[in-house]
PDB file of C-alpha atoms and ligand atoms in Angstrom:
ATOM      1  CA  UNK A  22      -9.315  74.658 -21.681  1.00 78.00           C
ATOM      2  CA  UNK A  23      -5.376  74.862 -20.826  1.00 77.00           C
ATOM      3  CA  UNK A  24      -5.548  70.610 -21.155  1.00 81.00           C
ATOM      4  CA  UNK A  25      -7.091  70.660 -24.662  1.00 86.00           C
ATOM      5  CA  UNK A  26      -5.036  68.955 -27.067  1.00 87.00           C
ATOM      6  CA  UNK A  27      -2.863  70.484 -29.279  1.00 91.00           C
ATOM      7  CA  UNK A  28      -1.223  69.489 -32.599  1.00 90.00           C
ATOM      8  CA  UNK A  29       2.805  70.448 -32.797  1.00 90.00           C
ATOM      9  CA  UNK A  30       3.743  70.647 -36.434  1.00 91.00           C
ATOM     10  CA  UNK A  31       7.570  70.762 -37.060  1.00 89.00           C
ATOM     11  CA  UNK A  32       8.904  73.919 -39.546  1.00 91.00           C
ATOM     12  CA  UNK A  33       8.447  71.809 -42.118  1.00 85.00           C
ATOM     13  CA  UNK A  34       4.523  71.301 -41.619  1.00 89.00           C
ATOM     14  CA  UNK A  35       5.176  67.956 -40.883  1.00 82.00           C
ATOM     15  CA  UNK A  36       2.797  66.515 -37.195  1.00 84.00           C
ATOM     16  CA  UNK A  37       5.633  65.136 -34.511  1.00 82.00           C
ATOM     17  CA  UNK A  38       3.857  65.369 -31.382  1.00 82.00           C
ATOM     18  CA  UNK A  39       0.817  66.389 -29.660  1.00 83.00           C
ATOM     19  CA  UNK A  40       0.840  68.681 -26.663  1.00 86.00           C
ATOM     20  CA  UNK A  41      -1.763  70.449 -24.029  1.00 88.00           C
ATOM     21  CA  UNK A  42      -2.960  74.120 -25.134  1.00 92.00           C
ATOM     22  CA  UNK A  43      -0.869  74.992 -21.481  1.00 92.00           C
ATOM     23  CA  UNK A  44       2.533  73.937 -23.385  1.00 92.00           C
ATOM     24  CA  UNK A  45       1.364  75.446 -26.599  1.00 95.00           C
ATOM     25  CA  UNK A  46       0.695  78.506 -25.041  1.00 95.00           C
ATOM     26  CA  UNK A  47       4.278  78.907 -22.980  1.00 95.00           C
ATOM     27  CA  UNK A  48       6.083  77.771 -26.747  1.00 95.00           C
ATOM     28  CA  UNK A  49       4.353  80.312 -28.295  1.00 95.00           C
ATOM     29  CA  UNK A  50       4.646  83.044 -25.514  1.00 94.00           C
ATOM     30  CA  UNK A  51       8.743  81.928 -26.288  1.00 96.00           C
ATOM     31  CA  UNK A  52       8.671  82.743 -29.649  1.00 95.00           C
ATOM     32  CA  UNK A  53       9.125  78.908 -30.467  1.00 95.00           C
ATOM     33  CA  UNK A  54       6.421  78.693 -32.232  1.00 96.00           C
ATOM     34  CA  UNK A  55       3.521  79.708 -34.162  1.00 96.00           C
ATOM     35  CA  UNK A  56       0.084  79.160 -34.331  1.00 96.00           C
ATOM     36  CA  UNK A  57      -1.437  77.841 -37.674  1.00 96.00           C
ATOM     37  CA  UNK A  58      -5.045  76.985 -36.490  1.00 96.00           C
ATOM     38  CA  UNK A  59      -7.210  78.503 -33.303  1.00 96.00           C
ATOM     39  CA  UNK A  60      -9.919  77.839 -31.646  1.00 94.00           C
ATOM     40  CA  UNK A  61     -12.786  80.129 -31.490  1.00 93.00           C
ATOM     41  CA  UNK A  62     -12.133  80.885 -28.159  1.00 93.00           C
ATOM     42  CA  UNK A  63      -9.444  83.870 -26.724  1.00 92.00           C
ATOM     43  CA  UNK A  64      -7.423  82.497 -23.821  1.00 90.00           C
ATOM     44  CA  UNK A  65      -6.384  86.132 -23.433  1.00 87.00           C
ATOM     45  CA  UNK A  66      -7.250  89.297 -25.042  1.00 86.00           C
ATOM     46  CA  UNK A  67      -5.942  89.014 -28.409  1.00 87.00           C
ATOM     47  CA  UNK A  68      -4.719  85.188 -28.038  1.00 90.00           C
ATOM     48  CA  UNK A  69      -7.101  82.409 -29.090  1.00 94.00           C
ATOM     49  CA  UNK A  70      -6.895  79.040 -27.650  1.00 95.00           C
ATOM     50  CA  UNK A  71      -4.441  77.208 -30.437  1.00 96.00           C
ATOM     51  CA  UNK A  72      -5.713  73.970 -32.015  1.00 95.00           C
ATOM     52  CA  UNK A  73      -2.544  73.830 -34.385  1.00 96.00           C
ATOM     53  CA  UNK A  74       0.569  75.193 -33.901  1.00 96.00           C
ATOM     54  CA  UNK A  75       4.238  75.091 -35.784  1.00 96.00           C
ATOM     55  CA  UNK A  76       7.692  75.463 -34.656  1.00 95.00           C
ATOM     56  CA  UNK A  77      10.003  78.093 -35.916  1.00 95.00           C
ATOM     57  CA  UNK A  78      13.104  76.040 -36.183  1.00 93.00           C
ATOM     58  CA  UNK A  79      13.643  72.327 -38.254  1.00 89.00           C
ATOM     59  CA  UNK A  80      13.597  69.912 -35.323  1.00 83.00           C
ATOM     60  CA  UNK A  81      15.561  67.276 -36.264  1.00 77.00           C
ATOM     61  CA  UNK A  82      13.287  64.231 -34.871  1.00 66.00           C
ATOM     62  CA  UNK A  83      15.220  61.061 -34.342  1.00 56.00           C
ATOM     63  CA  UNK A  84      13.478  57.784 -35.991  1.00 52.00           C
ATOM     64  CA  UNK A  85      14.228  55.422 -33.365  1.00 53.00           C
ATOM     65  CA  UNK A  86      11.491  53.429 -31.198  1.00 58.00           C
ATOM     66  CA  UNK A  87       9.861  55.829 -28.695  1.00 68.00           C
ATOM     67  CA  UNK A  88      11.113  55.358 -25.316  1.00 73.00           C
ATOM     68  CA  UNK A  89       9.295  53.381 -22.390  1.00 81.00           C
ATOM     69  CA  UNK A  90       8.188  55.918 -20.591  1.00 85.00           C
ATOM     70  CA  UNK A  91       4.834  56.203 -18.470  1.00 89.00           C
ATOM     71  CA  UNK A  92       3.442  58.891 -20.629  1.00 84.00           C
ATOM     72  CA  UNK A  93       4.370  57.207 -23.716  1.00 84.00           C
ATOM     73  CA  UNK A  94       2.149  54.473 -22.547  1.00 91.00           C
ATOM     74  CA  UNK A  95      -0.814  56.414 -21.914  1.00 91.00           C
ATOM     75  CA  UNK A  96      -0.505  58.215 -25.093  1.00 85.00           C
ATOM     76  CA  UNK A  97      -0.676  54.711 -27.214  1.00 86.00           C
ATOM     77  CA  UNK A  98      -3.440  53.251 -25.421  1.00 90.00           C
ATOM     78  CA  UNK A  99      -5.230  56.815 -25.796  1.00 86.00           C
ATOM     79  CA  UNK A 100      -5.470  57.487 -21.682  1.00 90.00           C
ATOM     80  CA  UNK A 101      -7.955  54.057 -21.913  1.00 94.00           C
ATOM     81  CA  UNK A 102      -8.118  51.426 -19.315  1.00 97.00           C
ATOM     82  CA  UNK A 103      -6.842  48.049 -20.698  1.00 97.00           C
ATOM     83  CA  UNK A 104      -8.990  46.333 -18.328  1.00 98.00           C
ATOM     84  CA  UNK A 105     -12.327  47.913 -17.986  1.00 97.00           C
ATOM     85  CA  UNK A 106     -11.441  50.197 -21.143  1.00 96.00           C
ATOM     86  CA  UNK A 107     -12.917  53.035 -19.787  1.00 96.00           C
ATOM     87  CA  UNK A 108     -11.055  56.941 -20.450  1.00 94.00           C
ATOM     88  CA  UNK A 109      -9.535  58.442 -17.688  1.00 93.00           C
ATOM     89  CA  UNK A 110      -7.390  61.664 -16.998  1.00 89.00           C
ATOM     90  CA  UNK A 111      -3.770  60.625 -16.084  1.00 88.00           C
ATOM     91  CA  UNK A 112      -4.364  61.349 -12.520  1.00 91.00           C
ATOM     92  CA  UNK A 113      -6.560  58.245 -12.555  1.00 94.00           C
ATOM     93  CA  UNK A 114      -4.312  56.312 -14.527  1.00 95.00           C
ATOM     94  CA  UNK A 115      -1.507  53.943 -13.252  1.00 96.00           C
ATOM     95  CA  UNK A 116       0.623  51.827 -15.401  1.00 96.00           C
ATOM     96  CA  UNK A 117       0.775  47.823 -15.090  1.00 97.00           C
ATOM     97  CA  UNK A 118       2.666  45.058 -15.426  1.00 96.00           C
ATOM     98  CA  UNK A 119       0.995  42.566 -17.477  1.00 96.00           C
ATOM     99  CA  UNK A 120       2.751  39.659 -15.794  1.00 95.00           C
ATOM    100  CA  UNK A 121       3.393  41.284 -12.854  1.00 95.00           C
ATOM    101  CA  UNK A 122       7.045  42.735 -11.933  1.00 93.00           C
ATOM    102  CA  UNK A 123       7.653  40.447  -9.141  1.00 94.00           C
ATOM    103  CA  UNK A 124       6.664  36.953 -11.159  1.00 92.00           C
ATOM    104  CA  UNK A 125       9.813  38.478 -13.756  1.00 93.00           C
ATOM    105  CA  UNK A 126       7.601  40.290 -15.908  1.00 92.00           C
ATOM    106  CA  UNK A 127       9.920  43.007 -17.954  1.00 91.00           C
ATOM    107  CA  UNK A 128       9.105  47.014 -18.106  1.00 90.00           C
ATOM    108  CA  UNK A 129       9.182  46.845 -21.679  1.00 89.00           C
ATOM    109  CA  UNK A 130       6.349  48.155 -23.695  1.00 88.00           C
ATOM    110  CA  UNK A 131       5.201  44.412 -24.590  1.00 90.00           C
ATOM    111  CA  UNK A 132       4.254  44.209 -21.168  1.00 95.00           C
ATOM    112  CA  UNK A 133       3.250  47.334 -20.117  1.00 95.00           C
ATOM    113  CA  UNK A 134      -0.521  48.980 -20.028  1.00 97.00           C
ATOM    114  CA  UNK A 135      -2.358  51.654 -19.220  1.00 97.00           C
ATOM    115  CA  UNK A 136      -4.935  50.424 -15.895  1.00 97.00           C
ATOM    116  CA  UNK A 137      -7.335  52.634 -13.787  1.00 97.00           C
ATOM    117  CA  UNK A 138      -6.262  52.716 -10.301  1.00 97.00           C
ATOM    118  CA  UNK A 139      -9.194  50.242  -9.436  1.00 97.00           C
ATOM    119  CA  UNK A 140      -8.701  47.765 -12.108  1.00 98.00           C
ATOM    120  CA  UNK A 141      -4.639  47.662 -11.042  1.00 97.00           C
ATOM    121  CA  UNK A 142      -5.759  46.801  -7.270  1.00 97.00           C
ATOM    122  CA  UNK A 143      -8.242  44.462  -8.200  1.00 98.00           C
ATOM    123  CA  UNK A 144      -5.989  42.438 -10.473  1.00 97.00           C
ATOM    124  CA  UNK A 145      -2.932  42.450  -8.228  1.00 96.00           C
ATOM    125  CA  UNK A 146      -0.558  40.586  -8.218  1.00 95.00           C
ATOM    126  CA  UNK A 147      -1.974  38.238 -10.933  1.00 97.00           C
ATOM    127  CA  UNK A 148      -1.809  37.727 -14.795  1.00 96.00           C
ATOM    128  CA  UNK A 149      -5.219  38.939 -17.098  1.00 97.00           C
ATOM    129  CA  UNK A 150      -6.200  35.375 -17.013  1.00 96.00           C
ATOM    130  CA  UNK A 151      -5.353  34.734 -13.682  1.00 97.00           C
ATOM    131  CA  UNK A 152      -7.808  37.723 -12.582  1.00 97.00           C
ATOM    132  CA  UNK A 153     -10.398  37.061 -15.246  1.00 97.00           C
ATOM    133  CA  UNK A 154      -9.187  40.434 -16.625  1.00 97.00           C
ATOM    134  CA  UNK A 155      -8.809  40.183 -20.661  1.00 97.00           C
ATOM    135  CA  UNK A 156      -6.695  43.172 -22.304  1.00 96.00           C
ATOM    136  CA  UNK A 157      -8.559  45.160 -24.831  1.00 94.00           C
ATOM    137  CA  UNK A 158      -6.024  44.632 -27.230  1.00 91.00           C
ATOM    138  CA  UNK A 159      -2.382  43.253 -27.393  1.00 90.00           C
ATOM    139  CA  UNK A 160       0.260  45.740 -26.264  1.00 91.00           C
ATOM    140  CA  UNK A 161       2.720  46.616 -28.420  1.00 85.00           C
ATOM    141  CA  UNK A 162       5.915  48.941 -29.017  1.00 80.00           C
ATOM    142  CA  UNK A 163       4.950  52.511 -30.372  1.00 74.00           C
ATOM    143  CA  UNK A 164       6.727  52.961 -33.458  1.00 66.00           C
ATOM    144  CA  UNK A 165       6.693  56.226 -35.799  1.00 60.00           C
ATOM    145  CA  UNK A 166       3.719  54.572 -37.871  1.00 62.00           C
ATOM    146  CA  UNK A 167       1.803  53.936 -34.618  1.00 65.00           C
ATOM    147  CA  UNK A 168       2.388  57.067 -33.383  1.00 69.00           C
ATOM    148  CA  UNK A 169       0.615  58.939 -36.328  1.00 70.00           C
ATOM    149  CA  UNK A 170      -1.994  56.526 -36.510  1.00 70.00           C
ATOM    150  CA  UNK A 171      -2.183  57.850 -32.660  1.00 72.00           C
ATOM    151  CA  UNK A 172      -2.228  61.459 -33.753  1.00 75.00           C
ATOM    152  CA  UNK A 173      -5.148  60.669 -36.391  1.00 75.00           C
ATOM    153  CA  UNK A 174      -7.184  59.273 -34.247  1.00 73.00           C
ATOM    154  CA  UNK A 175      -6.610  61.775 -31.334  1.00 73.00           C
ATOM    155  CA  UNK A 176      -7.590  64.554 -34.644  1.00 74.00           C
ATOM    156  CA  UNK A 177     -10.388  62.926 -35.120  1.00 75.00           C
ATOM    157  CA  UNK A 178     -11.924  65.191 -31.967  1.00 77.00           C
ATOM    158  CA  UNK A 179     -10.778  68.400 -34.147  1.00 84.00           C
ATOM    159  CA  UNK A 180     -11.302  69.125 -37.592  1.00 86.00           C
ATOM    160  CA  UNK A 181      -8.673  71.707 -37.770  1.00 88.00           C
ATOM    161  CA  UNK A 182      -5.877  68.641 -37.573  1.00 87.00           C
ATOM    162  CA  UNK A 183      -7.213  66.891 -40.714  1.00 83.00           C
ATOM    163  CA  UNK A 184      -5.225  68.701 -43.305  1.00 82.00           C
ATOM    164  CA  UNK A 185      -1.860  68.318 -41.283  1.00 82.00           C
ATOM    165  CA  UNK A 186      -2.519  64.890 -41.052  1.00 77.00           C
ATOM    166  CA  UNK A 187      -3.954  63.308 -44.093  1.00 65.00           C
ATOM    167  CA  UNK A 188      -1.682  63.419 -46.948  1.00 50.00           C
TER     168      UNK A 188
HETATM  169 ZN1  LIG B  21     -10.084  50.110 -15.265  1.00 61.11          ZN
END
């Protein structure tokens, strides 16, 4: 319940991120923020589990490529496998090095994916053809337009999102 997904929503009612209901609940409980949308379901007596929430304050957010970071990752290839593209919680998750780190391949996100702990093992030390391992699709840098096509696509699970993010 404290991992579902929640949708941040700057002042301005504009999406910039997407958090778990855990974070949610500690920016709310700080007076950061908000909720706009709840679940039907009370986390404690007269709290509801938050599907959409909104800060107080104008967050000025910087429109610059994301940064490589393994979290970033996950987030653009939706917590899926490259390689067996299965879902997986992050726990399971490692990241890889399409041409692997110690042939010179770059920690950049071009060469970067999201691999299940088995699929990293089995592939090694080897390229995707090498292993017989295709990627389920061509990684790429997240930019802002990626990102919301992210959040859409992670709304797609919640109806209460659609209004914050269609327009
Ligand atoms: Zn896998």
């Amino acid at each position: 319940m404290i991992l579902t997904p929640v949708l941040v929503l700057n002042a301005s009612y504009e999406p910039i991120a997407v958090c778990l209901a855990r974070r949610a609940l500690t920016m709310i409980a700080k007076g950061v923020a908000r909720i706009e949308e709840a679940h039907d379901i009370f986390v404690h007596r007269e709290l509801r589990l938050p599907s959409v929430i909104r800060l107080r304050d104008y967050r000025r957010v910087p429109v610059r490529r994301h940064t490589v970071s393994r979290r970033n990752i996950f987030i653009r290839d939706r917590h899926r496998c490259q390689y067996c593209k299965q879902c997986f919680p992050g726990l399971r998750l490692t990241l890889d090095h399409v041409t692997p780190k110690s042939r010179g391949g770059l920690s950049i996100w071009e060469n970067l994916v999201t691999s299940c702990r088995e699929c990293n093992a089995k592939k090694a030390n080897r390229t995707p053809a090498e292993a017989g391992m295709p990627l389920a699709v061509v990684p790429r840098a997240m930019s802002l337009h990626s990102a919301r096509h992210v959040l859409r696509r992670i709304g797609e699970e919640d109806p209460k999102w659609r209004p914050y993010l269609y327009f």
